[in-house]
Coordinates of C-alpha atoms in Angstrom, one line a residue:
X1 CA 60.6 171.4 -1.1
X2 CA 62.2 170.0 -4.5
X3 CA 64.0 166.8 -4.0
X4 CA 66.1 165.2 -6.8
X5 CA 64.1 162.3 -8.5
X6 CA 67.5 160.2 -8.2
X7 CA 66.8 159.9 -4.4
X8 CA 63.1 159.8 -4.3
X9 CA 63.4 156.5 -6.5
X10 CA 66.1 154.8 -4.8
X11 CA 64.8 155.5 -1.3
X12 CA 61.5 154.2 -2.2
X13 CA 62.5 151.1 -4.2
X14 CA 65.3 150.2 -1.5
X15 CA 65.5 150.2 -0.1
X16 CA 64.4 149.9 0.6
X17 CA 63.6 152.6 2.9
X18 CA 58.3 150.8 5.1
X19 CA 49.1 154.0 16.1
X20 CA 46.0 155.4 16.2
X21 CA 44.0 157.8 18.4
X22 CA 40.4 157.0 19.9
X23 CA 39.0 160.3 18.7
X24 CA 36.8 159.7 15.9
X25 CA 37.8 156.0 15.5
X26 CA 35.6 153.1 14.5
X27 CA 34.2 151.1 16.8
X28 CA 36.7 148.0 16.3
X29 CA 39.3 150.6 17.8
X30 CA 37.8 150.0 21.3
X31 CA 39.6 146.7 22.4
X32 CA 41.7 146.7 25.3
X33 CA 45.4 147.2 24.6
X34 CA 48.0 144.9 26.3
X35 CA 49.3 146.6 30.0
X36 CA 53.3 147.3 30.1
X37 CA 54.9 146.0 32.9
X38 CA 54.9 148.1 35.6
X39 CA 58.9 148.8 35.6
X40 CA 58.5 150.3 32.1
X41 CA 56.0 152.9 33.1
X42 CA 58.4 155.5 32.7
X43 CA 58.9 155.2 29.1
X44 CA 55.3 154.1 28.7
X45 CA 54.0 157.4 30.2
X46 CA 56.2 159.9 28.4
X47 CA 55.1 162.4 26.1
X48 CA 56.7 163.3 23.0
X49 CA 57.8 166.9 22.3
X50 CA 57.6 167.8 18.2
X51 CA 59.1 170.8 17.2
X52 CA 61.6 171.5 14.3
X53 CA 63.8 168.9 13.2
X54 CA 67.1 170.8 13.0
X55 CA 69.6 168.8 14.3
X56 CA 68.0 165.8 12.9
X57 CA 69.4 165.4 9.7
X58 CA 72.9 163.8 8.9
X59 CA 73.2 164.2 5.2
X60 CA 72.4 166.8 2.5
X61 CA 69.2 164.9 1.5
X62 CA 67.8 164.7 4.8
X63 CA 68.6 168.5 5.3
X64 CA 66.4 168.8 2.3
X65 CA 63.8 166.8 3.6
X66 CA 63.1 167.4 7.2
X67 CA 61.5 170.8 7.0
X68 CA 58.5 172.4 7.5
X69 CA 55.3 171.2 8.0
X70 CA 57.4 168.1 9.1
X71 CA 58.2 167.9 12.5
X72 CA 60.5 166.2 14.8
X73 CA 61.4 164.5 18.6
X74 CA 62.7 162.0 20.3
X75 CA 61.8 158.9 22.2
X76 CA 63.5 157.5 25.1
X77 CA 63.9 153.7 25.7
X78 CA 65.9 151.2 27.6
X79 CA 68.8 150.2 26.2
X80 CA 68.1 146.8 27.8
X81 CA 64.5 146.0 28.3
X82 CA 65.5 143.6 31.2
X83 CA 67.1 146.5 33.0
X84 CA 64.9 149.3 32.8
X85 CA 66.8 151.3 35.3
X86 CA 69.9 151.1 33.4
X87 CA 71.2 153.1 30.2
X88 CA 68.8 154.4 27.8
X89 CA 68.6 155.1 23.7
X90 CA 67.1 158.2 22.2
X91 CA 64.7 157.0 18.9
X92 CA 64.4 159.9 16.3
X93 CA 60.6 160.2 15.3
X94 CA 59.3 162.6 12.2
X95 CA 55.9 163.5 12.1
X96 CA 53.4 164.8 9.5
X97 CA 50.5 165.7 11.1
X98 CA 47.1 164.9 9.5
X99 CA 45.8 167.1 6.8
X100 CA 42.3 167.1 7.3
X101 CA 39.6 168.2 9.7
X102 CA 40.1 167.5 13.2
X103 CA 37.1 165.2 13.2
X104 CA 38.3 163.1 10.1
X105 CA 41.6 162.3 12.0
X106 CA 41.9 158.7 13.1
X107 CA 45.4 158.7 14.6
X108 CA 49.2 157.9 13.6
X109 CA 50.2 155.4 10.9
X110 CA 53.7 154.4 11.9
X111 CA 56.1 153.4 8.9
X112 CA 59.3 151.3 8.5
X113 CA 60.8 151.1 5.2
X114 CA 63.1 147.6 5.7
X115 CA 66.6 147.2 5.3
X116 CA 67.0 146.7 8.1
X117 CA 68.9 149.5 8.4
X118 CA 66.5 151.9 6.5
X119 CA 65.2 155.4 7.6
X120 CA 61.8 155.3 8.6
X121 CA 62.1 159.4 9.0
X122 CA 63.1 159.4 5.3
X123 CA 60.6 157.2 4.0
X124 CA 57.9 159.3 5.8
X125 CA 59.1 162.3 3.8
X126 CA 59.4 160.6 0.8
X127 CA 56.2 158.4 0.8
X128 CA 54.3 161.5 2.2
X129 CA 55.4 163.4 -1.0
X130 CA 54.5 160.6 -3.2
X131 CA 50.8 160.2 -1.9
X132 CA 50.2 163.9 -1.6
X133 CA 46.9 163.0 -2.9
X134 CA 46.1 160.0 -1.0
X135 CA 42.8 160.2 1.5
X136 CA 45.4 158.6 4.3
X137 CA 47.0 162.0 4.5
X138 CA 43.8 163.3 5.6
X139 CA 43.4 160.9 8.3
X140 CA 46.4 159.8 9.8
X141 CA 49.5 161.7 11.3
X142 CA 52.1 160.3 9.1
X143 CA 55.0 159.0 11.5
X144 CA 58.3 157.8 10.8
X145 CA 60.8 156.6 12.9
X146 CA 64.6 155.9 12.4
X147 CA 65.1 152.1 14.7
X148 CA 67.3 151.8 17.4
X149 CA 71.0 152.0 16.1
X150 CA 69.8 153.7 12.7
X151 CA 70.0 157.3 11.5
X152 CA 69.2 160.0 13.8
X153 CA 68.6 157.7 17.0
X154 CA 71.1 157.7 19.3
X155 CA 73.6 155.4 19.7
X156 CA 73.7 154.7 16.1
X157 CA 75.9 152.0 14.8
X158 CA 78.8 153.2 13.1
X159 CA 81.9 150.9 11.9
X160 CA 83.4 153.0 9.1
X161 CA 84.6 156.3 8.3
X162 CA 83.0 158.1 5.0
X163 CA 86.8 157.9 3.6
X164 CA 86.8 153.8 3.9
X165 CA 83.5 153.4 2.4
X166 CA 84.3 155.7 -0.4
X167 CA 87.2 153.3 -1.1
X168 CA 85.0 150.4 -0.9
X169 CA 86.2 148.8 2.3
X170 CA 82.8 148.7 4.2
X171 CA 81.9 145.3 3.6
X172 CA 79.8 143.6 6.2
X173 CA 79.5 140.2 4.6
X174 CA 81.2 138.8 1.7
X175 CA 78.7 136.2 1.3
X176 CA 77.8 135.9 -2.6
X177 CA 80.9 138.5 -3.1
X178 CA 84.4 138.8 -3.4
X179 CA 87.3 138.0 -0.7
X180 CA 88.9 136.3 2.2
X181 CA 88.1 136.7 5.8
X182 CA 89.9 135.1 8.7
X183 CA 88.7 135.1 12.5
X184 CA 90.8 137.8 12.8
X185 CA 89.1 140.1 10.2
X186 CA 85.4 139.3 11.5
X187 CA 86.6 139.9 15.2
X188 CA 88.0 143.5 13.9
X189 CA 84.8 144.2 12.5
X190 CA 83.0 143.4 15.5
X191 CA 85.5 145.5 17.6
X192 CA 85.3 148.4 15.2
X193 CA 81.3 148.6 15.5
X194 CA 81.5 148.2 19.0
X195 CA 84.2 151.6 19.3
X196 CA 82.0 153.4 16.7
X197 CA 78.8 152.4 18.6
X198 CA 79.4 152.8 22.0
X199 CA 80.2 149.9 23.1
X200 CA 79.3 146.0 22.7
X201 CA 76.2 146.2 24.7
X202 CA 74.8 148.5 21.8
X203 CA 75.7 146.1 19.3
X204 CA 73.3 143.3 21.3
X205 CA 70.6 145.5 21.6
X206 CA 69.5 146.6 18.5
X207 CA 67.6 143.2 17.3
X208 CA 64.0 143.3 15.8
X209 CA 62.0 142.2 19.2
X210 CA 63.6 145.4 20.9
X211 CA 62.7 147.6 17.9
X212 CA 59.2 145.8 18.4
X213 CA 59.4 146.9 22.2
X214 CA 60.4 150.6 20.9
X215 CA 57.6 150.5 18.9
X216 CA 54.6 149.8 21.4
X217 CA 56.3 152.6 23.7
X218 CA 55.9 155.1 20.5
X219 CA 52.2 154.0 20.5
X220 CA 51.4 154.8 23.8
X221 CA 54.0 158.0 23.5
X222 CA 51.5 159.0 20.3
X223 CA 48.7 158.8 22.3
X224 CA 47.5 156.2 20.7
X225 CA 45.6 153.0 22.4
X226 CA 46.3 150.8 19.6
X227 CA 48.9 150.3 16.3
X228 CA 48.2 151.1 12.8
X229 CA 51.5 150.0 11.2
X230 CA 52.8 149.9 7.3
X231 CA 55.8 148.1 6.7
X232 CA 57.9 147.2 3.7
X233 CA 60.7 144.3 3.2
X234 CA 62.3 144.1 6.5
X235 CA 59.6 146.2 7.7
X236 CA 57.2 142.9 7.4
X237 CA 59.5 141.0 9.8
X238 CA 59.3 143.8 12.3
X239 CA 55.2 144.0 11.9
X240 CA 54.9 140.4 12.0
X241 CA 57.4 140.3 15.3
X242 CA 55.0 143.4 16.8
X243 CA 51.8 140.9 16.0
X244 CA 53.2 138.2 17.9
X245 CA 54.4 140.2 20.8
X246 CA 51.5 142.6 21.3
X247 CA 48.6 141.3 18.7
X248 CA 46.1 142.9 21.2
X249 CA 47.6 146.0 20.5
X250 CA 47.3 145.9 16.8
X251 CA 44.5 148.1 14.9
X252 CA 45.7 147.4 11.3
X253 CA 48.8 146.5 9.4
X254 CA 49.9 146.4 6.0
X255 CA 52.9 144.4 5.1
X256 CA 54.3 144.7 1.9
X257 CA 57.1 142.8 0.4
X258 CA 57.1 140.0 2.8
X259 CA 60.0 138.2 4.8
X260 CA 58.7 134.5 5.2
X261 CA 58.5 134.0 8.9
X262 CA 58.8 130.3 8.3
X263 CA 62.2 130.2 6.3
X264 CA 65.6 130.0 8.6
X265 CA 68.4 132.1 7.6
X266 CA 70.2 130.2 5.1
X267 CA 66.9 128.9 3.4
X268 CA 66.0 132.5 3.1
X269 CA 69.0 133.6 1.4
X270 CA 69.0 130.9 -1.2
X271 CA 65.1 132.0 -2.1
X272 CA 66.6 135.6 -2.5
X273 CA 69.4 134.9 -4.5
X274 CA 67.5 132.7 -7.0
X275 CA 65.0 135.6 -7.0
X276 CA 67.7 137.9 -7.8
X277 CA 69.0 135.4 -10.8
X278 CA 65.6 135.4 -12.0
X279 CA 65.7 139.1 -12.2
X280 CA 69.0 139.3 -13.7
X281 CA 68.1 136.8 -16.5
X282 CA 64.8 138.6 -17.0
X283 CA 67.1 142.1 -17.5
X284 CA 69.6 140.3 -19.7
X285 CA 66.6 139.4 -22.4
X286 CA 65.5 143.2 -22.2
X287 CA 69.0 144.3 -23.1
X288 CA 69.5 141.4 -25.7
X289 CA 66.8 143.3 -27.8
X290 CA 69.3 145.8 -28.5
X291 CA 72.1 145.2 -30.9
X292 CA 74.5 147.1 -28.5
X293 CA 73.8 145.1 -25.4
X294 CA 76.8 144.7 -23.5
X295 CA 75.4 141.5 -22.5
X296 CA 75.6 140.3 -25.7
X297 CA 72.4 139.3 -28.0
X298 CA 72.1 136.0 -26.7
X299 CA 70.6 135.6 -23.3
X300 CA 71.5 132.4 -22.6
X301 CA 75.1 133.8 -22.7
X302 CA 74.5 136.7 -20.6
X303 CA 75.7 135.2 -17.3
X304 CA 79.1 134.4 -18.6
X305 CA 79.7 137.5 -20.3
X306 CA 78.7 139.4 -17.2
X307 CA 81.2 137.2 -15.2
X308 CA 83.9 138.2 -17.7
X309 CA 83.2 142.1 -17.1
X310 CA 82.8 141.5 -13.0
X311 CA 85.7 138.9 -12.2
X312 CA 88.5 140.7 -13.2
X313 CA 87.4 144.0 -10.8
X314 CA 88.2 141.5 -7.7
X315 CA 92.1 142.1 -8.6
X316 CA 92.2 145.3 -10.8
X317 CA 89.5 148.1 -9.7
X318 CA 88.6 150.2 -12.3
X319 CA 88.8 154.3 -12.3
X320 CA 85.4 155.6 -11.3
X321 CA 85.6 159.4 -11.1
X322 CA 86.6 161.8 -8.3
X323 CA 89.7 159.6 -7.4
X324 CA 87.5 156.8 -6.3
X325 CA 87.6 153.3 -8.0
X326 CA 84.9 150.3 -8.5
X327 CA 85.6 147.0 -7.1
X328 CA 83.7 143.6 -7.7
X329 CA 81.9 144.1 -4.4
X330 CA 80.9 147.6 -5.4
X331 CA 80.2 146.7 -8.8
X332 CA 77.7 143.5 -8.0
X333 CA 76.1 145.8 -5.5
X334 CA 75.2 148.5 -8.2
X335 CA 73.8 145.8 -10.4
X336 CA 71.8 144.2 -7.4
X337 CA 70.4 147.6 -6.4
X338 CA 69.1 148.2 -9.7
X339 CA 67.5 144.7 -10.0
X340 CA 64.9 145.9 -7.3
X341 CA 62.8 147.3 -10.1
X342 CA 62.4 146.9 -13.8
X343 CA 62.5 150.5 -14.0
X344 CA 66.1 151.0 -13.2
X345 CA 67.5 148.2 -15.9
X346 CA 68.3 151.0 -18.3
X347 CA 70.7 152.2 -16.0
X348 CA 72.3 149.0 -15.3
X349 CA 73.0 148.3 -19.0
X350 CA 74.3 151.9 -19.4
X351 CA 76.6 151.1 -16.2
X352 CA 77.9 147.8 -17.8
X353 CA 78.4 149.3 -21.4
X354 CA 80.7 152.0 -19.7
X355 CA 82.3 149.3 -18.1
X356 CA 82.7 147.4 -21.2
X357 CA 83.6 150.0 -23.6
X358 CA 85.5 152.4 -21.5
X359 CA 86.8 150.5 -18.5
X360 CA 85.3 153.0 -16.0
X361 CA 83.1 152.2 -13.2
X362 CA 81.5 155.6 -12.5
X363 CA 77.8 154.6 -13.5
X364 CA 77.5 151.4 -11.4
X365 CA 79.5 153.0 -8.5
X366 CA 76.5 155.9 -8.6
X367 CA 73.8 152.9 -8.2
X368 CA 75.7 151.4 -5.3
X369 CA 76.2 154.8 -3.8
X370 CA 72.4 155.7 -3.9
X371 CA 71.3 152.5 -2.7
X372 CA 73.4 152.4 0.4
X373 CA 72.8 156.1 1.1
X374 CA 75.9 158.2 0.3
X375 CA 75.2 161.9 -0.7
X376 CA 76.9 164.1 -3.3
X377 CA 79.3 165.7 -0.7
X378 CA 80.4 162.1 0.2
X379 CA 78.8 161.8 3.4
X380 CA 77.2 158.0 4.2
X381 CA 74.3 157.2 5.8
X382 CA 74.6 154.1 8.3
X383 CA 72.5 152.0 6.2
X384 CA 75.1 149.3 5.8
X385 CA 76.4 149.2 9.2
X386 CA 73.2 149.3 11.2
X387 CA 72.1 146.4 8.4
X388 CA 74.8 144.0 9.7
X389 CA 74.2 145.0 13.3
X390 CA 70.5 144.0 13.3
X391 CA 71.1 140.8 11.3
X392 CA 73.7 139.6 13.6
X393 CA 70.9 140.2 16.4
X394 CA 68.2 138.5 14.2
X395 CA 69.9 135.9 11.9
X396 CA 71.1 132.2 12.2
X397 CA 74.8 132.0 12.7
X398 CA 76.8 129.6 10.9
X399 CA 80.2 128.0 10.9
X400 CA 82.9 128.5 8.5
X401 CA 82.2 125.0 6.8
X402 CA 78.5 126.1 6.7
X403 CA 79.4 129.5 5.4
X404 CA 81.2 128.1 2.8
X405 CA 78.5 125.5 1.6
X406 CA 75.9 128.3 1.6
X407 CA 78.2 130.3 -0.4
X408 CA 78.4 127.5 -3.1
X409 CA 74.9 126.6 -2.9
X410 CA 74.3 130.5 -3.8
X411 CA 76.7 130.2 -6.8
X412 CA 74.5 127.7 -7.9
X413 CA 71.1 129.3 -7.8
X414 CA 72.7 132.7 -8.4
X415 CA 75.4 132.5 -10.9
X416 CA 76.2 135.7 -12.1
X417 CA 77.6 136.6 -8.8
X418 CA 79.9 133.8 -9.0
X419 CA 83.5 135.0 -8.1
X420 CA 85.0 132.1 -10.1
X421 CA 87.4 131.3 -6.7
X422 CA 87.1 128.6 -4.5
X423 CA 85.2 129.2 -1.1
X424 CA 86.6 126.3 1.4
X425 CA 88.8 127.8 4.3
X426 CA 88.4 131.4 3.1
X427 CA 84.8 132.2 3.9
X428 CA 83.2 133.2 7.7
X429 CA 80.0 134.3 9.0
X430 CA 80.4 138.2 9.4
X431 CA 78.4 138.0 13.0
X432 CA 80.6 134.9 14.5
X433 CA 82.3 137.4 17.5
X434 CA 79.0 139.5 17.8
X435 CA 78.5 139.9 21.5
X436 CA 75.4 138.4 23.1
X437 CA 73.2 135.6 20.9
X438 CA 70.2 135.7 17.9
X439 CA 67.1 137.0 19.8
X440 CA 64.6 136.5 17.0
X441 CA 64.2 132.9 16.7
X442 CA 62.8 130.9 13.6
X443 CA 60.1 130.6 12.8
X444 CA 58.4 133.4 14.3
X445 CA 54.7 134.8 14.3
X446 CA 52.9 131.3 14.4
X447 CA 50.1 130.8 16.0
X448 CA 49.1 134.2 16.7
X449 CA 46.2 134.9 18.6
X450 CA 43.8 137.9 18.9
X451 CA 45.3 139.3 16.1
X452 CA 42.8 141.6 13.9
X453 CA 42.7 141.4 10.0
X454 CA 46.1 142.1 8.6
X455 CA 46.7 143.2 4.7
X456 CA 49.6 141.2 3.3
X457 CA 50.8 142.8 -0.2
X458 CA 52.9 140.5 -2.3
X459 CA 54.3 141.0 -6.0
X460 CA 55.0 138.2 -8.5
X461 CA 58.3 139.1 -9.6
X462 CA 59.6 140.5 -6.7
X463 CA 63.3 139.6 -6.7
X464 CA 63.9 140.3 -3.3
X465 CA 61.1 138.6 -1.5
X466 CA 59.7 136.3 -3.2
X467 CA 55.8 136.1 -4.1
X468 CA 55.5 132.7 -1.9
X469 CA 56.8 134.4 1.0
X470 CA 53.8 136.5 1.2
X471 CA 51.6 133.7 1.2
X472 CA 53.2 132.0 3.9
X473 CA 53.1 135.2 6.0
X474 CA 49.2 135.6 5.1
X475 CA 48.5 132.2 6.4
X476 CA 51.0 132.4 9.5
X477 CA 48.9 135.7 10.4
X478 CA 45.6 134.6 9.1
X479 CA 46.0 137.9 6.8
X480 CA 44.2 138.8 3.7
X481 CA 46.9 138.4 0.8
X482 CA 46.7 141.3 -1.9
X483 CA 48.6 139.5 -5.3
X484 CA 50.2 142.2 -7.4
X485 CA 51.8 141.3 -10.9
X486 CA 54.8 143.0 -11.8
X487 CA 58.6 143.0 -11.6
X488 CA 59.5 145.2 -8.6
X489 CA 60.4 145.4 -4.8
X490 CA 57.4 146.7 -2.9
X491 CA 54.6 149.1 -4.3
X492 CA 52.1 150.4 -1.5
X493 CA 53.9 153.6 -0.6
X494 CA 55.0 154.6 -3.7
X495 CA 52.4 155.9 -5.5
X496 CA 52.4 154.3 -8.7
X497 CA 49.6 151.9 -8.7
X498 CA 46.1 153.4 -8.2
X499 CA 44.7 149.7 -7.8
X500 CA 47.3 149.1 -4.8
X501 CA 46.8 152.9 -3.3
X502 CA 43.0 152.2 -3.3
X503 CA 42.9 149.1 -1.5
X504 CA 45.3 150.1 1.2
X505 CA 43.7 153.5 1.9
X506 CA 40.4 151.4 2.2
X507 CA 41.9 148.8 4.5
X508 CA 43.8 151.4 6.8
X509 CA 40.9 153.9 7.3
X510 CA 37.7 151.8 7.3
X511 CA 39.5 148.4 7.9
X512 CA 37.9 146.9 4.7
X513 CA 39.8 144.3 3.4
X514 CA 39.9 143.5 -0.6
X515 CA 37.6 140.3 -1.7
X516 CA 39.7 136.9 -1.8
X517 CA 41.4 136.5 -5.5
X518 CA 41.7 140.5 -5.8
X519 CA 44.6 141.4 -8.0
X520 CA 46.6 144.5 -9.1
X521 CA 48.5 144.4 -12.2
X522 CA 51.6 147.2 -12.6

């Protein structure tokens, strides 16, 4: 099975995407799991039937990935957990059976790659390829699932056609980018999503707390008394919420690239954008070492020069090949995607050089396409649409005045995104007409009792989930923090750090945590 490197790199970064049986298990697994409510027995007692993954792939990449020895199944869950006799949803699950001897098998390792909106099925395959020599694959069934509303799960969130996405019309929030939104625009967005996704009840049902409930149903359907979980980026929120709701059902959790459970939505946005400006500045310094850097040889002027390249794209997109164009939204999206890891900085610089010297956006558009899940034949994943829907159910909503104020603050901490346009009266919360109220609550996962030791991985130069967020979550959960020195977002499932790989494997297999103060360097 040969997968193009570009897909592996971007899916493992982005996205970036990301249970246990008693046979042969350590004694720590004998703790009693929380009993589900009796009315949910139909769901908790189901058995998964794994078979061919034919029919689960929506893109050309997935057709390459979802093949033997991976197999697939569908898990039935209630649309509304308060109405378990009502409509249901089907959660797509992919599994690679443990590769070792049966007596070595501990159980299942359930993976979520983040986003929100990332495909757990994709990351399960890609991480298995990247960690093919890891003892984890000997001891665990490798399990990825597409959360409700995502990817191959049904119903899936759908707001835009492939043609609309190709034209750059798949904007789900204009925070920190370009354009004007009215109340009519945000209402139309919600209605488009409802019409494409199966109704407003579906839009209101895809929040993180419902996904955590689905994960507990999945735990029992896999035959596991307690859950072994690996979450990256947004997956750390999912893991923390599961730990809050079902602490007695946890065996072990690795949470890598952390969202701070104590930060409200606006505060976290500002921290994220400050992190991206820091990474932009480091990228500009790297670029300035070359005399032909498209941002010049003085890093102090790089943001201003970047703005001169980007801001004209608001009104005048440039050609980008195959009849497509590159607008401000797509260009800054491509740069932001490349900032997730220092290894991608040369791609950003190459794309900026093409824009500056040729007036074309092919290369920046390709970075944005890769990150958002467009395959070469023009089929888009629903990553960006599911991201909107899940965030609308989780995040705190803002008035137009609060949104404009936040956008101004973001331009202050992240000036490379500044449009140069006024924000008063033109900025709105994309979720303002979303059905239902947010269900996550801030802060979350506080004062959790009965939770086993967890392993928190946080990178000092993470542009998306700052290092301090890992410190905060470790304190909230009473977990052990592993500090990793480097410039990237997430590391533990990607096979690039033997130090991290060994620590994670020792913890997940033997429940052995690193010593206080242990560090890894990328």
